[in-house]
Amino acid sequence: MELKNLHGRKARMLLVYPDYTDRDCQRKMSGGNYSEGLASISAVLKQGGHSVGLLHLLYLHTEEDYKKKLLDSGEWDVIGFSIRTTAFPDCQEYIKWTREACPDSFIICGGYHCTLVPDEVLAADGVDCVCVGDGEYAELELLDKMTAGEDYTSVESLYFKMDDGSFKHNPIRPLFADLDRIPIPDFDLFDYDNLESSKVGTAIVVVSRGCFYNCTYCGNGNFRKVYPNKKIYARFRSPENAILYLKTLISKHPYLPRRDFQYVPRLVRQVHRAL
């Protein structure tokens, strides 16, 4: 794997988000869902001075359609795919087409499927790297090292496909307990006013990560096992930071119903008292 060296220039990263469940290839022009994970990654990378864009796929794309949108989106050093299990077959095609259209791009994959079966994703044609677990600061370190022209193949939480076809598994970085260290998500990454939730005057708000429980029908138990400090898997923003989150969102999109949001800080306080 030839290391990407940006010679001091900040990186340009495109996030590809396959956001559909049906496969009828309807050409939706608006809608889709907000992703807290992608908005959070974008906020951290932009805080580090890098550029971030989003290719929000609202339907199953043909090769011609996908490549046109990809090339029209701009020039990118790194292209990252957010992969859930049911989207993996489609992502394999998108990654193949991305490698053909942008042969010099560095392709990284993250998301639920990558965290649970990273080697399966890393084995896919065209994939250079997968992120296991929370991706904000692993990806920031990756881009920073590309900017500096340094070797990035030892970045924690990232697995790499090496030149000889072998996989390099780096240690998974510990979870951080303080969610307040993460900047407010980059709501502007999305065409927010045209999301499905926005069309009915609502918004998705996430002020926690992880879960206290180990239900057998849920994947959280396996996600927790990934981290070396799994006991703090369930984490919350502070009440003050959660309120800042809400105020930021409402200031950008004032049509959202304030009367619904007034109950959220109360719920956050109740959760913290329960802890």
mmCIF file of N, CA, C and O in Angstrom, residues 16 66 70 79-81 83 88-102 105 107-109 121 124-128:
data_model
loop_
_atom_site.group_PDB
_atom_site.id
_atom_site.type_symbol
_atom_site.label_atom_id
_atom_site.label_comp_id
_atom_site.label_asym_id
_atom_site.label_seq_id
_atom_site.Cartn_x
_atom_site.Cartn_y
_atom_site.Cartn_z
ATOM 1 N N VAL A 16 -19.576 8.701 2.173
ATOM 2 C CA VAL A 16 -20.620 8.105 1.324
ATOM 3 C C VAL A 16 -21.594 7.367 2.241
ATOM 4 O O VAL A 16 -21.194 6.469 2.998
ATOM 5 N N TYR A 66 -23.989 6.549 -10.251
ATOM 6 C CA TYR A 66 -23.107 6.711 -9.100
ATOM 7 C C TYR A 66 -21.815 7.426 -9.485
ATOM 8 O O TYR A 66 -21.380 8.371 -8.806
ATOM 9 N N LEU A 70 -20.390 10.967 -8.046
ATOM 10 C CA LEU A 70 -19.107 10.968 -7.362
ATOM 11 C C LEU A 70 -18.169 11.994 -7.985
ATOM 12 O O LEU A 70 -17.556 12.808 -7.282
ATOM 13 N N ILE A 79 -12.043 8.783 0.709
ATOM 14 C CA ILE A 79 -13.478 8.533 0.547
ATOM 15 C C ILE A 79 -13.867 7.461 1.548
ATOM 16 O O ILE A 79 -13.299 6.366 1.548
ATOM 17 N N GLY A 80 -14.799 7.810 2.431
ATOM 18 C CA GLY A 80 -15.196 6.902 3.494
ATOM 19 C C GLY A 80 -16.615 6.419 3.326
ATOM 20 O O GLY A 80 -17.517 7.213 3.044
ATOM 21 N N PHE A 81 -16.824 5.135 3.496
ATOM 22 C CA PHE A 81 -18.148 4.529 3.355
ATOM 23 C C PHE A 81 -18.699 4.147 4.717
ATOM 24 O O PHE A 81 -18.030 3.489 5.514
ATOM 25 N N ILE A 83 -21.144 1.792 6.493
ATOM 26 C CA ILE A 83 -21.702 0.513 6.051
ATOM 27 C C ILE A 83 -22.495 -0.171 7.168
ATOM 28 O O ILE A 83 -21.939 -0.488 8.224
ATOM 29 N N PHE A 88 -24.031 -3.729 2.789
ATOM 30 C CA PHE A 88 -22.690 -4.152 2.386
ATOM 31 C C PHE A 88 -22.618 -4.644 0.932
ATOM 32 O O PHE A 88 -21.681 -4.288 0.208
ATOM 33 N N PRO A 89 -23.569 -5.462 0.458
ATOM 34 C CA PRO A 89 -23.482 -5.875 -0.951
ATOM 35 C C PRO A 89 -23.468 -4.700 -1.921
ATOM 36 O O PRO A 89 -22.690 -4.695 -2.893
ATOM 37 N N ASP A 90 -24.300 -3.695 -1.671
ATOM 38 C CA ASP A 90 -24.301 -2.517 -2.537
ATOM 39 C C ASP A 90 -23.000 -1.738 -2.393
ATOM 40 O O ASP A 90 -22.446 -1.237 -3.379
ATOM 41 N N CYS A 91 -22.502 -1.623 -1.162
ATOM 42 C CA CYS A 91 -21.257 -0.883 -0.933
ATOM 43 C C CYS A 91 -20.082 -1.524 -1.659
ATOM 44 O O CYS A 91 -19.166 -0.822 -2.121
ATOM 45 N N GLN A 92 -20.077 -2.831 -1.770
ATOM 46 C CA GLN A 92 -19.003 -3.484 -2.511
ATOM 47 C C GLN A 92 -18.979 -3.001 -3.962
ATOM 48 O O GLN A 92 -17.901 -2.801 -4.541
ATOM 49 N N GLU A 93 -20.156 -2.824 -4.546
ATOM 50 C CA GLU A 93 -20.227 -2.289 -5.912
ATOM 51 C C GLU A 93 -19.789 -0.834 -5.937
ATOM 52 O O GLU A 93 -19.000 -0.430 -6.799
ATOM 53 N N TYR A 94 -20.285 -0.025 -4.991
ATOM 54 C CA TYR A 94 -19.912 1.393 -4.954
ATOM 55 C C TYR A 94 -18.414 1.571 -4.777
ATOM 56 O O TYR A 94 -17.797 2.455 -5.379
ATOM 57 N N ILE A 95 -17.810 0.745 -3.921
ATOM 58 C CA ILE A 95 -16.368 0.842 -3.690
ATOM 59 C C ILE A 95 -15.603 0.488 -4.961
ATOM 60 O O ILE A 95 -14.624 1.158 -5.324
ATOM 61 N N LYS A 96 -16.045 -0.551 -5.651
ATOM 62 C CA LYS A 96 -15.412 -0.941 -6.918
ATOM 63 C C LYS A 96 -15.494 0.212 -7.929
ATOM 64 O O LYS A 96 -14.498 0.553 -8.584
ATOM 65 N N TRP A 97 -16.666 0.833 -8.042
ATOM 66 C CA TRP A 97 -16.846 1.943 -8.974
ATOM 67 C C TRP A 97 -16.035 3.159 -8.534
ATOM 68 O O TRP A 97 -15.523 3.905 -9.376
ATOM 69 N N THR A 98 -15.921 3.362 -7.228
ATOM 70 C CA THR A 98 -15.124 4.480 -6.713
ATOM 71 C C THR A 98 -13.660 4.300 -7.080
ATOM 72 O O THR A 98 -12.982 5.239 -7.506
ATOM 73 N N ARG A 99 -13.150 3.088 -6.926
ATOM 74 C CA ARG A 99 -11.750 2.814 -7.266
ATOM 75 C C ARG A 99 -11.503 3.045 -8.753
ATOM 76 O O ARG A 99 -10.445 3.551 -9.150
ATOM 77 N N GLU A 100 -12.482 2.704 -9.595
ATOM 78 C CA GLU A 100 -12.339 2.919 -11.037
ATOM 79 C C GLU A 100 -12.377 4.399 -11.385
ATOM 80 O O GLU A 100 -11.603 4.868 -12.233
ATOM 81 N N ALA A 101 -13.292 5.141 -10.743
ATOM 82 C CA ALA A 101 -13.465 6.556 -11.072
ATOM 83 C C ALA A 101 -12.413 7.432 -10.402
ATOM 84 O O ALA A 101 -12.012 8.465 -10.958
ATOM 85 N N CYS A 102 -11.955 7.051 -9.220
ATOM 86 C CA CYS A 102 -10.990 7.842 -8.445
ATOM 87 C C CYS A 102 -9.843 6.934 -7.999
ATOM 88 O O CYS A 102 -9.745 6.598 -6.806
ATOM 89 N N SER A 105 -7.665 7.752 -4.829
ATOM 90 C CA SER A 105 -8.288 8.028 -3.535
ATOM 91 C C SER A 105 -7.963 6.912 -2.541
ATOM 92 O O SER A 105 -7.741 5.758 -2.910
ATOM 93 N N ILE A 107 -9.510 4.684 0.343
ATOM 94 C CA ILE A 107 -10.873 4.267 0.681
ATOM 95 C C ILE A 107 -10.882 3.623 2.061
ATOM 96 O O ILE A 107 -10.196 2.624 2.302
ATOM 97 N N ILE A 108 -11.666 4.202 2.947
ATOM 98 C CA ILE A 108 -11.827 3.695 4.306
ATOM 99 C C ILE A 108 -13.304 3.398 4.533
ATOM 100 O O ILE A 108 -14.176 4.088 4.006
ATOM 101 N N CYS A 109 -13.588 2.372 5.320
ATOM 102 C CA CYS A 109 -14.966 1.994 5.625
ATOM 103 C C CYS A 109 -15.159 1.959 7.133
ATOM 104 O O CYS A 109 -14.256 1.584 7.886
ATOM 105 N N VAL A 121 -14.948 -6.838 5.477
ATOM 106 C CA VAL A 121 -14.986 -5.594 4.717
ATOM 107 C C VAL A 121 -13.615 -5.282 4.128
ATOM 108 O O VAL A 121 -13.493 -4.887 2.963
ATOM 109 N N ALA A 124 -12.720 -6.803 0.805
ATOM 110 C CA ALA A 124 -13.413 -6.368 -0.408
ATOM 111 C C ALA A 124 -12.453 -5.624 -1.333
ATOM 112 O O ALA A 124 -11.582 -4.870 -0.879
ATOM 113 N N ASP A 125 -12.616 -5.827 -2.621
ATOM 114 C CA ASP A 125 -11.764 -5.156 -3.607
ATOM 115 C C ASP A 125 -11.877 -3.641 -3.468
ATOM 116 O O ASP A 125 -12.976 -3.094 -3.415
ATOM 117 N N GLY A 126 -10.728 -2.990 -3.415
ATOM 118 C CA GLY A 126 -10.699 -1.536 -3.390
ATOM 119 C C GLY A 126 -10.592 -0.924 -2.019
ATOM 120 O O GLY A 126 -10.267 0.265 -1.905
ATOM 121 N N VAL A 127 -10.861 -1.688 -0.968
ATOM 122 C CA VAL A 127 -10.819 -1.137 0.382
ATOM 123 C C VAL A 127 -9.375 -1.085 0.881
ATOM 124 O O VAL A 127 -8.649 -2.079 0.826
ATOM 125 N N ASP A 128 -8.963 0.076 1.386
ATOM 126 C CA ASP A 128 -7.619 0.241 1.943
ATOM 127 C C ASP A 128 -7.585 0.058 3.453
ATOM 128 O O ASP A 128 -6.560 -0.359 4.004
#
